[in-house]
Amino acid sequence: MTGRFARLLGLAAVLLATVACQTGPAQAAPVWEPPVHTATARHDVVTWGASADQMGQGTADRGYRLVVRTSAAGSDLRVRLSNAFGDLPLTLDSVYAGLQSQGAALKPGSNKRLTFDGARTVTVPAGTTAWSDPLPGSLPAGSNLVVSLHSPDAAGPATGHGMAMQTSYAAQGDHTAEEGAANWTETTGSWWYLDSVSVRPSDPATGAVVALGDSITDGWASTTDLNRRWPDYLARRLQKADTEVKGVADEGISGNQVLADGAGQAALHRLDRDVLSQPGVRTVFLFEGVNDIKAHTGVTAADLIAGYQEIVRRAHAAGMCVVASTVGPFKGWPEWDPAGEAVRQEVNEYIRTSGEFDGTADFDRILRSPYDQARMLPFLDGGDHIHPNDKGMQAMADSVDLASLDCKR
């Protein structure tokens, strides 16, 4: 399908949706349900995302004020609440969205109540998610959006994202409607029950990219609260560029592997929920594999390549492109050894030369030292020889060919 033809189809879909007036709220959906690509579908685009994982136990009468950074601009904001890892229904009786002023304080007049199928309360069954109704008004790109939510009776395993690299806030009782910070006296470094935010862009051709990865994508060793993960730097580049791709969702999990569950579900097992179900996604950016290699579980290059191939197959079946990056250097990390390095080199050669991806990036080349190509350049090293610092994160994002993300299938 040519880019022009695909764009014409997309415009036709929007016109048909407008005529049909089918812009009502979405119902709670199974976490594995992909977006519906039909002529009557809303043209929403993910503007923020974070991988869901199992947290601690839910706490009754607990509120969270969650700070997230948007990428794509648009109107009709919607949030997705996740009970993917719960074993009991999750009831949220108050959910608001506003803009951060400072800390837990919100900009006056920005805090608005969200509804779910017209109701102020939503109950999310165990193992599922629920989208809010669209919230009227525009949301700029690069906003510090604050989602405040409260559960009267949360119990059992909670769902969220453990390593946010962002300070959010917590309180006992329902203070979600308050714009002041007085009652939000506790802090949390995690995002609770929230895993996606979407908007409706003014240009129906706007799309998004999802970064699927591990702790490097999750931002470990970048500066907390400054949005210096490599997907953040990428989002800032995209906002300034002449490209239709504007949305960026960071679906990294610290310690995550492609093949095996452990630190979060394996990439293969969470692909549908964290990536393929996100609205408006045009391209999957795959940067994962170092944890499979260094785990010393006997994973071979052939095993990892087979995992990549399955991700490509499933993404292509969903109409998405896949851009893959080489695995970065990690000599000096305690688990490094020559055998693992040999696997990394074989995997990277496959990524560079196989032609199976719709595009490639070479983070290995960007990060490695010219004096020892198995080791990260000290100037870019966050200190543990596997995670880049802020400069390394920016160098990675700056190396991405933006045209490769503006892909159509």
mmCIF file of C-alpha atoms in Angstrom:
data_model
loop_
_atom_site.group_PDB
_atom_site.id
_atom_site.type_symbol
_atom_site.label_atom_id
_atom_site.label_comp_id
_atom_site.label_asym_id
_atom_site.label_seq_id
_atom_site.Cartn_x
_atom_site.Cartn_y
_atom_site.Cartn_z
ATOM 1 C CA MET A 1 0.000 0.000 0.000
ATOM 2 C CA THR A 2 1.468 3.375 -0.970
ATOM 3 C CA GLY A 3 1.730 6.162 1.605
ATOM 4 C CA ARG A 4 -0.651 8.358 -0.432
ATOM 5 C CA PHE A 5 -3.260 5.635 -0.739
ATOM 6 C CA ALA A 6 -3.031 4.817 2.981
ATOM 7 C CA ARG A 7 -3.462 8.492 3.817
ATOM 8 C CA LEU A 8 -6.530 8.754 1.597
ATOM 9 C CA LEU A 9 -8.022 5.742 3.319
ATOM 10 C CA GLY A 10 -7.332 7.343 6.708
ATOM 11 C CA LEU A 11 -9.034 10.593 5.662
ATOM 12 C CA ALA A 12 -12.004 8.659 4.322
ATOM 13 C CA ALA A 13 -12.283 6.840 7.639
ATOM 14 C CA VAL A 14 -12.436 10.108 9.541
ATOM 15 C CA LEU A 15 -15.116 11.529 7.220
ATOM 16 C CA LEU A 16 -17.235 8.423 7.574
ATOM 17 C CA ALA A 17 -16.832 8.533 11.347
ATOM 18 C CA THR A 18 -17.981 12.147 11.407
ATOM 19 C CA VAL A 19 -21.070 11.365 9.334
ATOM 20 C CA ALA A 20 -21.958 8.395 11.472
ATOM 21 C CA CYS A 21 -21.461 10.463 14.681
ATOM 22 C CA GLN A 22 -20.137 7.391 16.422
ATOM 23 C CA THR A 23 -17.848 9.119 18.875
ATOM 24 C CA GLY A 24 -19.275 7.725 22.086
ATOM 25 C CA PRO A 25 -17.263 6.356 25.000
ATOM 26 C CA ALA A 26 -15.511 3.032 24.775
ATOM 27 C CA GLN A 27 -16.485 0.229 27.109
ATOM 28 C CA ALA A 28 -14.078 -1.614 29.374
ATOM 29 C CA ALA A 29 -12.123 -3.985 27.150
ATOM 30 C CA PRO A 30 -9.898 -7.009 27.700
ATOM 31 C CA VAL A 31 -6.272 -6.000 27.956
ATOM 32 C CA TRP A 32 -5.400 -8.043 24.887
ATOM 33 C CA GLU A 33 -7.981 -6.424 22.618
ATOM 34 C CA PRO A 34 -6.316 -4.586 19.684
ATOM 35 C CA PRO A 35 -7.587 -1.254 18.395
ATOM 36 C CA VAL A 36 -10.470 -1.480 15.939
ATOM 37 C CA HIS A 37 -9.360 -0.217 12.526
ATOM 38 C CA THR A 38 -12.738 0.440 10.944
ATOM 39 C CA ALA A 39 -14.339 3.333 9.093
ATOM 40 C CA THR A 40 -16.237 4.329 12.252
ATOM 41 C CA ALA A 41 -13.296 4.187 14.699
ATOM 42 C CA ARG A 42 -12.223 7.327 16.543
ATOM 43 C CA HIS A 43 -8.897 8.696 15.387
ATOM 44 C CA ASP A 44 -7.260 8.783 18.786
ATOM 45 C CA VAL A 45 -3.486 8.715 19.235
ATOM 46 C CA VAL A 46 -1.582 7.677 22.329
ATOM 47 C CA THR A 47 0.194 10.679 23.837
ATOM 48 C CA TRP A 48 1.622 8.877 26.889
ATOM 49 C CA GLY A 49 1.943 5.261 27.948
ATOM 50 C CA ALA A 50 3.684 3.116 30.544
ATOM 51 C CA SER A 51 3.834 -0.657 30.771
ATOM 52 C CA ALA A 52 1.522 -2.259 33.292
ATOM 53 C CA ASP A 53 2.978 -4.629 35.867
ATOM 54 C CA GLN A 54 2.001 -6.134 39.205
ATOM 55 C CA MET A 55 2.590 -3.787 42.132
ATOM 56 C CA GLY A 56 1.989 -4.289 45.847
ATOM 57 C CA GLN A 57 -1.392 -4.706 47.463
ATOM 58 C CA GLY A 58 -4.119 -2.193 46.767
ATOM 59 C CA THR A 59 -5.131 0.087 49.657
ATOM 60 C CA ALA A 60 -8.710 1.115 50.384
ATOM 61 C CA ASP A 61 -9.578 4.837 50.511
ATOM 62 C CA ARG A 62 -6.314 5.685 48.793
ATOM 63 C CA GLY A 63 -5.774 8.445 46.264
ATOM 64 C CA TYR A 64 -2.982 8.973 43.750
ATOM 65 C CA ARG A 65 -2.011 12.152 41.908
ATOM 66 C CA LEU A 66 0.000 10.936 38.925
ATOM 67 C CA VAL A 67 2.224 13.210 36.858
ATOM 68 C CA VAL A 68 2.847 12.196 33.224
ATOM 69 C CA ARG A 69 4.385 13.965 30.215
ATOM 70 C CA THR A 70 2.382 14.181 27.005
ATOM 71 C CA SER A 71 3.832 13.956 23.493
ATOM 72 C CA ALA A 72 1.186 14.472 20.783
ATOM 73 C CA ALA A 73 -1.162 17.442 21.111
ATOM 74 C CA GLY A 74 -4.894 17.113 20.668
ATOM 75 C CA SER A 75 -8.376 17.399 22.109
ATOM 76 C CA ASP A 76 -10.798 14.972 23.775
ATOM 77 C CA LEU A 77 -8.305 13.511 26.226
ATOM 78 C CA ARG A 78 -9.006 9.982 27.420
ATOM 79 C CA VAL A 79 -7.196 7.912 30.042
ATOM 80 C CA ARG A 80 -6.946 4.139 30.284
ATOM 81 C CA LEU A 81 -7.150 2.598 33.723
ATOM 82 C CA SER A 82 -5.664 -0.849 34.177
ATOM 83 C CA ASN A 83 -6.523 -3.739 36.454
ATOM 84 C CA ALA A 84 -4.495 -6.124 34.299
ATOM 85 C CA PHE A 85 -2.815 -7.834 37.249
ATOM 86 C CA GLY A 86 -5.635 -7.604 39.763
ATOM 87 C CA ASP A 87 -7.542 -10.619 41.007
ATOM 88 C CA LEU A 88 -10.518 -8.571 42.209
ATOM 89 C CA PRO A 89 -12.632 -5.892 40.515
ATOM 90 C CA LEU A 90 -11.163 -2.388 40.899
ATOM 91 C CA THR A 91 -13.578 0.437 41.678
ATOM 92 C CA LEU A 92 -12.499 4.033 41.121
ATOM 93 C CA ASP A 93 -15.106 6.516 42.342
ATOM 94 C CA SER A 94 -13.343 9.736 41.402
ATOM 95 C CA VAL A 95 -10.936 10.448 38.522
ATOM 96 C CA TYR A 96 -9.744 13.916 37.484
ATOM 97 C CA ALA A 97 -7.284 15.276 34.936
ATOM 98 C CA GLY A 98 -5.496 18.628 35.225
ATOM 99 C CA LEU A 99 -2.223 20.394 34.503
ATOM 100 C CA GLN A 100 0.663 20.580 36.956
ATOM 101 C CA SER A 101 1.639 23.897 38.436
ATOM 102 C CA GLN A 102 4.332 22.791 40.875
ATOM 103 C CA GLY A 103 4.638 19.592 42.847
ATOM 104 C CA ALA A 104 1.168 18.278 43.682
ATOM 105 C CA ALA A 105 -0.450 21.660 42.981
ATOM 106 C CA LEU A 106 -2.458 22.113 39.782
ATOM 107 C CA LYS A 107 -2.962 25.132 37.565
ATOM 108 C CA PRO A 108 -6.143 26.897 38.701
ATOM 109 C CA GLY A 109 -9.178 25.887 36.705
ATOM 110 C CA SER A 110 -7.465 22.979 34.941
ATOM 111 C CA ASN A 111 -8.712 20.067 37.072
ATOM 112 C CA LYS A 112 -11.659 18.371 35.355
ATOM 113 C CA ARG A 113 -13.654 15.296 36.319
ATOM 114 C CA LEU A 114 -13.488 12.307 33.986
ATOM 115 C CA THR A 115 -16.451 10.033 33.407
ATOM 116 C CA PHE A 116 -16.837 6.468 32.210
ATOM 117 C CA ASP A 117 -19.845 5.721 30.029
ATOM 118 C CA GLY A 118 -21.341 8.858 31.531
ATOM 119 C CA ALA A 119 -20.806 7.764 35.151
ATOM 120 C CA ARG A 120 -18.423 9.194 37.733
ATOM 121 C CA THR A 121 -17.595 5.737 39.060
ATOM 122 C CA VAL A 122 -16.067 2.882 37.117
ATOM 123 C CA THR A 123 -15.468 -0.713 38.119
ATOM 124 C CA VAL A 124 -12.720 -2.423 36.129
ATOM 125 C CA PRO A 125 -12.960 -6.237 36.209
ATOM 126 C CA ALA A 126 -9.847 -8.214 37.064
ATOM 127 C CA GLY A 127 -7.550 -8.607 34.075
ATOM 128 C CA THR A 128 -9.061 -5.777 32.030
ATOM 129 C CA THR A 129 -8.770 -2.062 31.293
ATOM 130 C CA ALA A 130 -11.270 0.776 30.901
ATOM 131 C CA TRP A 131 -11.085 3.953 28.823
ATOM 132 C CA SER A 132 -12.657 7.159 30.096
ATOM 133 C CA ASP A 133 -15.058 9.241 28.069
ATOM 134 C CA PRO A 134 -13.446 12.031 26.006
ATOM 135 C CA LEU A 135 -12.778 15.198 28.008
ATOM 136 C CA PRO A 136 -13.588 18.370 26.029
ATOM 137 C CA GLY A 137 -10.748 20.825 25.551
ATOM 138 C CA SER A 138 -7.263 20.845 24.079
ATOM 139 C CA LEU A 139 -4.086 19.394 25.545
ATOM 140 C CA PRO A 140 -0.780 20.845 24.288
ATOM 141 C CA ALA A 141 2.223 18.711 23.425
ATOM 142 C CA GLY A 142 4.830 18.475 26.160
ATOM 143 C CA SER A 143 2.364 19.093 29.008
ATOM 144 C CA ASN A 144 2.737 17.828 32.551
ATOM 145 C CA LEU A 145 -0.648 16.172 32.782
ATOM 146 C CA VAL A 146 -1.860 15.179 36.255
ATOM 147 C CA VAL A 147 -4.354 12.335 36.646
ATOM 148 C CA SER A 148 -5.834 12.105 40.144
ATOM 149 C CA LEU A 149 -7.761 8.975 41.082
ATOM 150 C CA HIS A 150 -9.275 7.420 44.209
ATOM 151 C CA SER A 151 -10.463 3.931 45.082
ATOM 152 C CA PRO A 152 -12.783 3.414 48.050
ATOM 153 C CA ASP A 153 -12.057 -0.278 48.459
ATOM 154 C CA ALA A 154 -8.959 -1.345 46.494
ATOM 155 C CA ALA A 155 -7.633 -4.718 47.622
ATOM 156 C CA GLY A 156 -5.538 -7.554 46.258
ATOM 157 C CA PRO A 157 -2.679 -7.110 43.777
ATOM 158 C CA ALA A 158 -2.485 -3.592 42.339
ATOM 159 C CA THR A 159 -1.537 -2.762 38.753
ATOM 160 C CA GLY A 160 0.857 0.004 37.819
ATOM 161 C CA HIS A 161 4.325 0.917 36.645
ATOM 162 C CA GLY A 162 6.981 0.604 39.319
ATOM 163 C CA MET A 163 9.909 2.689 38.043
ATOM 164 C CA ALA A 164 8.399 5.934 36.797
ATOM 165 C CA MET A 165 11.495 8.175 37.119
ATOM 166 C CA GLN A 166 8.865 10.768 38.012
ATOM 167 C CA THR A 167 7.588 12.015 41.359
ATOM 168 C CA SER A 168 3.862 11.584 41.862
ATOM 169 C CA TYR A 169 1.783 11.966 45.010
ATOM 170 C CA ALA A 170 -0.514 9.995 47.295
ATOM 171 C CA ALA A 171 -3.046 10.683 50.037
ATOM 172 C CA GLN A 172 -5.557 8.919 52.253
ATOM 173 C CA GLY A 173 -9.110 9.904 51.424
ATOM 174 C CA ASP A 174 -10.564 11.440 48.294
ATOM 175 C CA HIS A 175 -8.825 14.719 47.454
ATOM 176 C CA THR A 176 -8.949 14.291 43.692
ATOM 177 C CA ALA A 177 -11.073 17.404 43.063
ATOM 178 C CA GLU A 178 -8.676 19.681 44.968
ATOM 179 C CA GLU A 179 -6.247 21.758 42.935
ATOM 180 C CA GLY A 180 -4.073 22.565 45.936
ATOM 181 C CA ALA A 181 -1.291 20.360 47.284
ATOM 182 C CA ALA A 182 -2.113 20.562 51.010
ATOM 183 C CA ASN A 183 -3.509 17.039 51.354
ATOM 184 C CA TRP A 184 -1.105 15.379 48.914
ATOM 185 C CA THR A 185 1.701 14.999 51.435
ATOM 186 C CA GLU A 186 3.085 11.624 50.386
ATOM 187 C CA THR A 187 5.216 10.937 47.325
ATOM 188 C CA THR A 188 5.511 7.882 45.110
ATOM 189 C CA GLY A 189 7.952 6.977 42.365
ATOM 190 C CA SER A 190 5.391 4.776 40.622
ATOM 191 C CA TRP A 191 2.313 5.223 38.453
ATOM 192 C CA TRP A 192 -0.732 3.417 39.881
ATOM 193 C CA TYR A 193 -3.619 2.017 37.810
ATOM 194 C CA LEU A 194 -2.912 4.323 34.841
ATOM 195 C CA ASP A 195 -1.243 2.936 31.714
ATOM 196 C CA SER A 196 -2.249 5.125 28.762
ATOM 197 C CA VAL A 197 -3.457 8.591 27.762
ATOM 198 C CA SER A 198 -4.779 9.421 24.295
ATOM 199 C CA VAL A 199 -5.884 12.551 22.449
ATOM 200 C CA ARG A 200 -7.623 13.286 19.168
ATOM 201 C CA PRO A 201 -5.153 15.259 17.013
ATOM 202 C CA SER A 202 -6.384 18.049 14.744
ATOM 203 C CA ASP A 203 -4.689 16.315 11.800
ATOM 204 C CA PRO A 204 -6.242 12.872 11.238
ATOM 205 C CA ALA A 205 -3.003 11.687 9.638
ATOM 206 C CA THR A 206 -1.145 11.957 12.959
ATOM 207 C CA GLY A 207 0.323 8.711 14.279
ATOM 208 C CA ALA A 208 2.446 7.415 17.151
ATOM 209 C CA VAL A 209 5.448 5.230 17.901
ATOM 210 C CA VAL A 210 5.728 2.824 20.825
ATOM 211 C CA ALA A 211 9.146 2.144 22.334
ATOM 212 C CA LEU A 212 9.223 -1.483 23.495
ATOM 213 C CA GLY A 213 12.164 -2.156 25.769
ATOM 214 C CA ASP A 214 13.765 -2.706 29.157
ATOM 215 C CA SER A 215 15.298 -0.459 31.843
ATOM 216 C CA ILE A 216 17.242 1.619 29.311
ATOM 217 C CA THR A 217 13.967 2.553 27.630
ATOM 218 C CA ASP A 218 12.350 2.928 31.049
ATOM 219 C CA GLY A 219 14.942 5.624 31.764
ATOM 220 C CA TRP A 220 17.065 4.163 34.550
ATOM 221 C CA ALA A 221 20.168 6.374 35.116
ATOM 222 C CA SER A 222 18.453 9.393 33.550
ATOM 223 C CA THR A 223 17.575 12.326 35.809
ATOM 224 C CA THR A 224 14.310 11.905 37.709
ATOM 225 C CA ASP A 225 11.535 14.444 37.007
ATOM 226 C CA LEU A 226 13.290 15.969 33.977
ATOM 227 C CA ASN A 227 11.930 13.601 31.285
ATOM 228 C CA ARG A 228 15.336 12.617 29.941
ATOM 229 C CA ARG A 229 14.605 9.045 28.946
ATOM 230 C CA TRP A 230 15.556 8.454 25.316
ATOM 231 C CA PRO A 231 11.862 8.249 24.245
ATOM 232 C CA ASP A 232 11.380 11.710 25.830
ATOM 233 C CA TYR A 233 14.200 13.165 23.748
ATOM 234 C CA LEU A 234 12.687 11.429 20.719
ATOM 235 C CA ALA A 235 9.289 12.981 21.443
ATOM 236 C CA ARG A 236 10.829 16.457 21.551
ATOM 237 C CA ARG A 237 12.517 15.847 18.192
ATOM 238 C CA LEU A 238 9.251 14.667 16.655
ATOM 239 C CA GLN A 239 7.363 17.754 17.835
ATOM 240 C CA LYS A 240 9.771 19.975 15.883
ATOM 241 C CA ALA A 241 10.027 17.756 12.811
ATOM 242 C CA ASP A 242 7.987 17.698 9.618
ATOM 243 C CA THR A 243 6.513 14.277 10.291
ATOM 244 C CA GLU A 244 3.078 12.812 10.908
ATOM 245 C CA VAL A 245 4.371 10.784 13.866
ATOM 246 C CA LYS A 246 3.938 12.873 17.018
ATOM 247 C CA GLY A 247 2.830 10.485 19.758
ATOM 248 C CA VAL A 248 5.368 8.494 21.788
ATOM 249 C CA ALA A 249 4.540 5.789 24.330
ATOM 250 C CA ASP A 250 7.373 4.482 26.533
ATOM 251 C CA GLU A 251 6.681 0.799 27.143
ATOM 252 C CA GLY A 252 9.939 -0.114 28.860
ATOM 253 C CA ILE A 253 10.147 -2.271 31.989
ATOM 254 C CA SER A 254 13.300 -2.516 34.075
ATOM 255 C CA GLY A 255 14.850 -5.980 33.779
ATOM 256 C CA ASN A 256 12.463 -7.024 31.021
ATOM 257 C CA GLN A 257 13.328 -9.814 28.591
ATOM 258 C CA VAL A 258 12.041 -10.656 25.130
ATOM 259 C CA LEU A 259 11.524 -14.344 25.805
ATOM 260 C CA ALA A 260 11.059 -15.019 29.536
ATOM 261 C CA ASP A 261 8.786 -13.582 32.207
ATOM 262 C CA GLY A 262 10.486 -12.181 35.269
ATOM 263 C CA ALA A 263 10.780 -8.429 35.614
ATOM 264 C CA GLY A 264 7.381 -7.911 34.110
ATOM 265 C CA GLN A 265 5.896 -10.173 31.506
ATOM 266 C CA ALA A 266 8.190 -10.947 28.580
ATOM 267 C CA ALA A 267 7.929 -8.626 25.583
ATOM 268 C CA LEU A 268 6.248 -11.437 23.657
ATOM 269 C CA HIS A 269 3.627 -11.849 26.387
ATOM 270 C CA ARG A 270 2.839 -8.150 26.886
ATOM 271 C CA LEU A 271 3.010 -7.079 23.253
ATOM 272 C CA ASP A 272 -0.740 -7.019 22.679
ATOM 273 C CA ARG A 273 -1.596 -5.100 25.846
ATOM 274 C CA ASP A 274 1.300 -2.629 25.940
ATOM 275 C CA VAL A 275 1.776 -2.020 22.225
ATOM 276 C CA LEU A 276 -0.814 -3.337 19.790
ATOM 277 C CA SER A 277 -3.797 -2.076 21.814
ATOM 278 C CA GLN A 278 -2.523 1.513 21.913
ATOM 279 C CA PRO A 279 -4.496 3.861 19.652
ATOM 280 C CA GLY A 280 -2.986 5.439 16.568
ATOM 281 C CA VAL A 281 0.280 3.495 16.619
ATOM 282 C CA ARG A 282 2.105 3.483 13.323
ATOM 283 C CA THR A 283 5.468 2.016 14.351
ATOM 284 C CA VAL A 284 6.899 -0.217 17.066
ATOM 285 C CA PHE A 285 10.463 0.649 18.066
ATOM 286 C CA LEU A 286 12.038 -2.560 19.385
ATOM 287 C CA PHE A 287 15.082 -2.136 21.632
ATOM 288 C CA GLU A 288 15.359 -5.154 23.873
ATOM 289 C CA GLY A 289 17.490 -8.240 24.335
ATOM 290 C CA VAL A 290 20.371 -7.404 26.665
ATOM 291 C CA ASN A 291 18.603 -8.977 29.669
ATOM 292 C CA ASP A 292 18.013 -12.206 27.751
ATOM 293 C CA ILE A 293 21.720 -12.313 26.874
ATOM 294 C CA LYS A 294 23.207 -11.492 30.266
ATOM 295 C CA ALA A 295 20.869 -13.766 32.227
ATOM 296 C CA HIS A 296 23.043 -16.829 31.397
ATOM 297 C CA THR A 297 19.989 -19.006 30.831
ATOM 298 C CA GLY A 298 21.327 -20.525 27.641
ATOM 299 C CA VAL A 299 19.488 -18.144 25.310
ATOM 300 C CA THR A 300 21.163 -18.262 21.909
ATOM 301 C CA ALA A 301 21.211 -15.701 19.131
ATOM 302 C CA ALA A 302 18.815 -17.961 17.210
ATOM 303 C CA ASP A 303 16.391 -17.937 20.162
ATOM 304 C CA LEU A 304 16.427 -14.167 20.420
ATOM 305 C CA ILE A 305 16.118 -13.710 16.664
ATOM 306 C CA ALA A 306 13.071 -15.993 16.667
ATOM 307 C CA GLY A 307 11.527 -13.763 19.343
ATOM 308 C CA TYR A 308 12.173 -10.679 17.228
ATOM 309 C CA GLN A 309 10.611 -12.383 14.230
ATOM 310 C CA GLU A 310 7.447 -13.146 16.182
ATOM 311 C CA ILE A 311 7.154 -9.511 17.272
ATOM 312 C CA VAL A 312 7.555 -8.405 13.647
ATOM 313 C CA ARG A 313 4.942 -10.896 12.463
ATOM 314 C CA ARG A 314 2.367 -9.835 15.045
ATOM 315 C CA ALA A 315 3.007 -6.119 14.565
ATOM 316 C CA HIS A 316 2.707 -6.454 10.803
ATOM 317 C CA ALA A 317 -0.540 -8.378 11.232
ATOM 318 C CA ALA A 318 -1.839 -5.394 13.228
ATOM 319 C CA GLY A 319 -0.834 -3.018 10.419
ATOM 320 C CA MET A 320 2.195 -1.595 12.225
ATOM 321 C CA CYS A 321 5.807 -1.238 11.138
ATOM 322 C CA VAL A 322 8.766 -2.343 13.252
ATOM 323 C CA VAL A 323 12.018 -0.444 13.646
ATOM 324 C CA ALA A 324 14.656 -2.324 15.643
ATOM 325 C CA SER A 325 17.856 -1.175 17.294
ATOM 326 C CA THR A 326 21.011 -3.099 17.953
ATOM 327 C CA VAL A 327 21.713 -4.181 21.541
ATOM 328 C CA GLY A 328 24.047 -1.808 23.354
ATOM 329 C CA PRO A 329 27.443 -2.641 24.906
ATOM 330 C CA PHE A 330 27.641 -3.715 28.553
ATOM 331 C CA LYS A 331 31.192 -4.850 29.302
ATOM 332 C CA GLY A 332 31.941 -3.922 32.908
ATOM 333 C CA TRP A 333 28.486 -4.972 34.089
ATOM 334 C CA PRO A 334 28.981 -7.941 36.489
ATOM 335 C CA GLU A 335 27.135 -10.415 34.249
ATOM 336 C CA TRP A 336 29.149 -9.640 31.117
ATOM 337 C CA ASP A 337 31.255 -12.468 29.699
ATOM 338 C CA PRO A 338 32.758 -13.318 26.292
ATOM 339 C CA ALA A 339 30.062 -15.893 25.544
ATOM 340 C CA GLY A 340 27.278 -13.338 26.035
ATOM 341 C CA GLU A 341 29.231 -10.810 23.994
ATOM 342 C CA ALA A 342 29.390 -13.282 21.128
ATOM 343 C CA VAL A 343 25.589 -13.648 21.236
ATOM 344 C CA ARG A 344 25.173 -9.865 21.265
ATOM 345 C CA GLN A 345 27.413 -9.464 18.235
ATOM 346 C CA GLU A 346 25.535 -12.156 16.308
ATOM 347 C CA VAL A 347 22.162 -10.610 17.179
ATOM 348 C CA ASN A 348 23.360 -7.150 16.177
ATOM 349 C CA GLU A 349 24.638 -8.416 12.839
ATOM 350 C CA TYR A 350 21.189 -9.885 12.201
ATOM 351 C CA ILE A 351 19.462 -6.607 13.073
ATOM 352 C CA ARG A 352 21.772 -4.623 10.802
ATOM 353 C CA THR A 353 21.705 -6.918 7.775
ATOM 354 C CA SER A 354 18.673 -9.222 7.747
ATOM 355 C CA GLY A 355 16.279 -6.778 6.100
ATOM 356 C CA GLU A 356 13.411 -8.205 8.137
ATOM 357 C CA PHE A 357 12.636 -4.903 9.861
ATOM 358 C CA ASP A 358 10.979 -1.865 8.319
ATOM 359 C CA GLY A 359 13.866 0.221 9.635
ATOM 360 C CA THR A 360 16.834 -0.038 11.971
ATOM 361 C CA ALA A 361 18.751 2.090 14.441
ATOM 362 C CA ASP A 362 22.244 1.369 15.743
ATOM 363 C CA PHE A 363 22.389 2.293 19.416
ATOM 364 C CA ASP A 364 25.370 -0.042 19.799
ATOM 365 C CA ARG A 365 27.396 2.113 17.416
ATOM 366 C CA ILE A 366 26.278 5.307 19.164
ATOM 367 C CA LEU A 367 27.103 4.117 22.682
ATOM 368 C CA ARG A 368 30.219 1.986 22.309
ATOM 369 C CA SER A 369 33.781 3.069 22.966
ATOM 370 C CA PRO A 370 36.081 3.195 19.927
ATOM 371 C CA TYR A 371 38.824 1.673 22.077
ATOM 372 C CA ASP A 372 36.797 -1.313 23.337
ATOM 373 C CA GLN A 373 33.640 -1.916 21.331
ATOM 374 C CA ALA A 374 32.188 -4.207 23.989
ATOM 375 C CA ARG A 375 32.221 -1.306 26.474
ATOM 376 C CA MET A 376 30.151 1.874 26.658
ATOM 377 C CA LEU A 377 31.851 5.191 26.012
ATOM 378 C CA PRO A 378 32.526 6.655 29.507
ATOM 379 C CA PHE A 379 31.114 10.053 28.523
ATOM 380 C CA LEU A 380 27.722 8.408 27.890
ATOM 381 C CA ASP A 381 27.835 5.858 30.739
ATOM 382 C CA GLY A 382 25.404 6.274 33.627
ATOM 383 C CA GLY A 383 27.957 4.625 35.894
ATOM 384 C CA ASP A 384 27.072 0.930 35.831
ATOM 385 C CA HIS A 385 28.326 0.268 32.266
ATOM 386 C CA ILE A 386 24.943 -0.794 30.910
ATOM 387 C CA HIS A 387 22.615 2.202 31.367
ATOM 388 C CA PRO A 388 23.344 5.445 29.504
ATOM 389 C CA ASN A 389 23.257 8.780 31.324
ATOM 390 C CA ASP A 390 21.279 11.810 30.125
ATOM 391 C CA LYS A 391 23.834 12.524 27.404
ATOM 392 C CA GLY A 392 23.704 8.914 26.275
ATOM 393 C CA MET A 393 19.902 8.975 26.201
ATOM 394 C CA GLN A 394 19.947 12.078 24.030
ATOM 395 C CA ALA A 395 22.594 10.654 21.719
ATOM 396 C CA MET A 396 20.432 7.576 21.164
ATOM 397 C CA ALA A 397 17.337 9.613 20.374
ATOM 398 C CA ASP A 398 19.274 11.967 18.104
ATOM 399 C CA SER A 399 20.523 9.009 16.060
ATOM 400 C CA VAL A 400 17.041 7.746 15.146
ATOM 401 C CA ASP A 401 16.027 8.331 11.531
ATOM 402 C CA LEU A 402 12.661 10.033 11.995
ATOM 403 C CA ALA A 403 11.600 9.082 8.477
ATOM 404 C CA SER A 404 11.811 5.407 9.464
ATOM 405 C CA LEU A 405 9.133 5.982 12.113
ATOM 406 C CA ASP A 406 6.760 7.613 9.636
ATOM 407 C CA CYS A 407 6.033 4.202 8.173
ATOM 408 C CA LYS A 408 2.840 2.843 6.659
ATOM 409 C CA ARG A 409 1.831 -0.723 5.937
#
